Coordinates of C-alpha atoms in Angstrom, one line a residue:
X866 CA 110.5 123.0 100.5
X867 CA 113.2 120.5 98.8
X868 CA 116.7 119.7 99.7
X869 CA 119.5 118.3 97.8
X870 CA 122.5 117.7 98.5
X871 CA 125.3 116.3 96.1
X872 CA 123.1 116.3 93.1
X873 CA 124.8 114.4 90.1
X874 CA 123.9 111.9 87.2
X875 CA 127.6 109.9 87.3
X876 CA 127.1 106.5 87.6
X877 CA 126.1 105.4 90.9
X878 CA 126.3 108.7 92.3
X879 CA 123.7 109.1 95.9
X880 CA 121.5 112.6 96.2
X881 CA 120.8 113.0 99.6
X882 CA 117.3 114.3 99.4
X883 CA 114.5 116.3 101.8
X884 CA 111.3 117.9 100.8
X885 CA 108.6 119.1 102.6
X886 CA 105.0 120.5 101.3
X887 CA 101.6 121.1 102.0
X888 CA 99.1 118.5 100.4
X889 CA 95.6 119.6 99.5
X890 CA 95.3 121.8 102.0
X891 CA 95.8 120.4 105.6
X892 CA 97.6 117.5 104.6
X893 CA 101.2 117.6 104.7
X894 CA 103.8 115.2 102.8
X895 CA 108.0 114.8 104.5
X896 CA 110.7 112.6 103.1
X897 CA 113.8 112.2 104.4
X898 CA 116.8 110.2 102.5
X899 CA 118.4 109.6 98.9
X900 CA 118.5 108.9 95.8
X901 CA 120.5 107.7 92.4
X902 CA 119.8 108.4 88.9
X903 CA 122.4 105.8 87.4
X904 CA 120.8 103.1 88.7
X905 CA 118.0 104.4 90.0
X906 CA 117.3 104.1 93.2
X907 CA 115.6 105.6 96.1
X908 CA 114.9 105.1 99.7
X909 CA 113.0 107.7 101.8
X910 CA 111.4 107.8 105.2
X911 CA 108.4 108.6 104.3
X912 CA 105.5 110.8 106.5
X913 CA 102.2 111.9 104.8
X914 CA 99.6 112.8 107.1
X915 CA 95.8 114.0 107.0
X916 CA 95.4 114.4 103.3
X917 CA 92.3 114.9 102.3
X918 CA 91.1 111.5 100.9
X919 CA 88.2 112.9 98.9
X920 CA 91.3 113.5 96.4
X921 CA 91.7 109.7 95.7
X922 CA 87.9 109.5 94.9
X923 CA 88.5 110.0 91.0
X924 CA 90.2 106.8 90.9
X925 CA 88.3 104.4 92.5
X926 CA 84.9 106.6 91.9
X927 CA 84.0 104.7 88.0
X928 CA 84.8 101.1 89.5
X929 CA 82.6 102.0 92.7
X930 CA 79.1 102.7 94.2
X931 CA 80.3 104.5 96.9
X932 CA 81.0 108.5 97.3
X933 CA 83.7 109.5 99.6
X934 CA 82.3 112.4 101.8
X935 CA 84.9 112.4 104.2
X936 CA 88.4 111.0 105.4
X937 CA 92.0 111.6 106.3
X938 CA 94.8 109.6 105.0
X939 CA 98.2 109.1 107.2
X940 CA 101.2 107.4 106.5
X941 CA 104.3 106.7 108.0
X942 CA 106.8 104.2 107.1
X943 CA 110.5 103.2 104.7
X944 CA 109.7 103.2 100.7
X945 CA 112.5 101.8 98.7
X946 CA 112.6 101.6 95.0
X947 CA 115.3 100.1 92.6
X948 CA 115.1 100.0 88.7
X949 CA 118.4 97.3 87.8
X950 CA 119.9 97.4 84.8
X951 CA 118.2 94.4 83.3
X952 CA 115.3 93.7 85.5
X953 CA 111.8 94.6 86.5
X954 CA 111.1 97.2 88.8
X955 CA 111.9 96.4 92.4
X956 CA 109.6 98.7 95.7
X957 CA 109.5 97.9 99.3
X958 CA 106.9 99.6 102.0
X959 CA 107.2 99.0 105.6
X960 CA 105.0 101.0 107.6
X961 CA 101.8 102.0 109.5
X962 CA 98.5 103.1 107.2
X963 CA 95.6 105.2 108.6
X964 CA 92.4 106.3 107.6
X965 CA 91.0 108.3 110.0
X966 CA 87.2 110.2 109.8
X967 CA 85.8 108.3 107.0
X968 CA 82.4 108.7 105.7
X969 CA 80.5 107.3 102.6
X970 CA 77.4 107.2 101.2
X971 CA 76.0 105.0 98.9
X972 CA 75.5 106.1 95.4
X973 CA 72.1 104.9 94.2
X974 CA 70.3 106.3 97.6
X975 CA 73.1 109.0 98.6
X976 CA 72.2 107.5 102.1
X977 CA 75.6 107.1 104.7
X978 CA 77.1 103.1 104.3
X979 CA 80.1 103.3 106.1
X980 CA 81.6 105.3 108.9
X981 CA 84.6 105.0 111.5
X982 CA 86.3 107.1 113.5
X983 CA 90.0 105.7 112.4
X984 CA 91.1 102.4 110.9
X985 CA 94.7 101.4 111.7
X986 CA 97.0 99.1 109.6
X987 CA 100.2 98.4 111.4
X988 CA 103.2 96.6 110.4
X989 CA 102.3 96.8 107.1
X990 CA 105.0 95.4 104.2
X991 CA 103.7 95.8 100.8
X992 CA 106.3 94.6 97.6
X993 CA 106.8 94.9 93.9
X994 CA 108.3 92.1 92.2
X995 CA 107.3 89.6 93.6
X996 CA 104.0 91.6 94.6
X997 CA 103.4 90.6 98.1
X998 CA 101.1 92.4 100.5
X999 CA 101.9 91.6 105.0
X1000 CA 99.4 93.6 107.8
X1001 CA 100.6 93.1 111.1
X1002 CA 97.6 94.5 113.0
X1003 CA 94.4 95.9 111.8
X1004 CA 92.5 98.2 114.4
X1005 CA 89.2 100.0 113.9
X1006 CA 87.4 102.2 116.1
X1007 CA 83.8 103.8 115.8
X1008 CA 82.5 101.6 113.3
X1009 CA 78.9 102.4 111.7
X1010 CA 77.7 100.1 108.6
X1011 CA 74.2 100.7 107.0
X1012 CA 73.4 97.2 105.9
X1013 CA 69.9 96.5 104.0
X1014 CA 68.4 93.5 103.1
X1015 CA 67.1 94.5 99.4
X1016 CA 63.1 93.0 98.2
X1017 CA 65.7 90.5 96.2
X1018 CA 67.5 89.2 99.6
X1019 CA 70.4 90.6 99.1
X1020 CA 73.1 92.4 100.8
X1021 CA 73.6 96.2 100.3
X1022 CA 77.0 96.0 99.6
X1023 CA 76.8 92.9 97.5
X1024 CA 76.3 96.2 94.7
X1025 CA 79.1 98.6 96.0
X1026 CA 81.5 97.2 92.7
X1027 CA 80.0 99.3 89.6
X1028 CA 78.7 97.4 86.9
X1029 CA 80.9 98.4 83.5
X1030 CA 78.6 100.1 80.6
X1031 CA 78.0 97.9 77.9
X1032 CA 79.2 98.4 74.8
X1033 CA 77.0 99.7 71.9
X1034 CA 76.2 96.7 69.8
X1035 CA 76.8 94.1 72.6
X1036 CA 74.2 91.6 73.5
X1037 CA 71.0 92.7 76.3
X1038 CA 72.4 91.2 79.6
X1039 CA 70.8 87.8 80.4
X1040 CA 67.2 87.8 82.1
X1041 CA 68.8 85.9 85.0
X1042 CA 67.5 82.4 82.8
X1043 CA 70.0 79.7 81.8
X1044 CA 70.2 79.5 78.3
X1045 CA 69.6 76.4 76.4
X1046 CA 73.1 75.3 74.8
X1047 CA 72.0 71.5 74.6
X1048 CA 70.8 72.5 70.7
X1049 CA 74.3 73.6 69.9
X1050 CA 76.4 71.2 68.8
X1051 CA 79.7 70.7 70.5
X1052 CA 82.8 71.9 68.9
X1053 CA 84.2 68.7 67.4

């Protein structure tokens, strides 16, 4: 469900603006404010709450070696947005963050990794330009962390970041060695 009211592209012009709708599923997403086209602007109150995080996964999923088997997402806060004339673009969050039900596994063994019940972020500010990131509080509840100590000595997660593919044609990756550079010249 949307709302407009006063809709118009004249200069400096203010939408009022409400919308409504279901997100994948049993998530829902409300805003609540206005907008302008000419300079664009926009400031909403801004709700979205228990949307499936499993759709985020596709993002972060290549650059990760974690699967996301469960969570909720919930926000509520101000987002504010302003595009001037002859400047970068301008955003402004001020809210609370929470990700409630999560559950992962780790890739390589598809065993569970990391678990809570809900993490909290309150009083969180987050800003474009210059890019600036405030948490007032951080609160988690029913934590659970598989952590292995791996033949090598190290950590479990110490691998959760996804090594890129090497290109075809680039060099074998090193055998962990130091190589020799004392024959090379240095570069005069």
């Amino acid at each position: 469900q949307i709302s407009l009211d006063g809709l118009s592209n004249a200069k400096g012009s203010r939408t009022n603006a409400q919308l409504r709708t279901a997100v994948n599923k049993a998530g829902t997403l409300s805003t609540n404010g206005w907008f302008t086209i000419d300079p664009f602007a926009i400031e909403v109150a801004l709700d979205l709450a228990q949307v499936d995080s499993a759709a985020f996964e596709p993002y972060f999923s290549p650059y990760l070696n974690i699967s996301l088997v469960s969570g909720n997402l919930s926000t509520k806060g101000k987002l504010s947005i302003t595009k001037p004339a002859n400047g970068p673009l301008k955003g402004q969050f001020d809210g609370d963050v929470i990700i409630a039900d999560l559950a992962t596994t780790d890739k390589p063994t598809g065993q569970d990794l990391l678990k809570w019940g809900s993490l909290v972020l309150g009083q969180v500010g987050i800003a474009l330009d210059p890019i600036e990131v405030r948490i007032g509080e951080i609160a988690l509840a029913n934590f659970y962390s598989r952590l292995i100590i791996t033949p090598e000595g190290q950590l479990n997660l110490q691998g959760l970041i996804a090594k890129p593919d090497r290109p075809s044609g680039a060099p074998a990756p090193s055998t962990g060695s130091t190589p020799d550079i004392s024959k090379e010249p240095a570069p005069a």
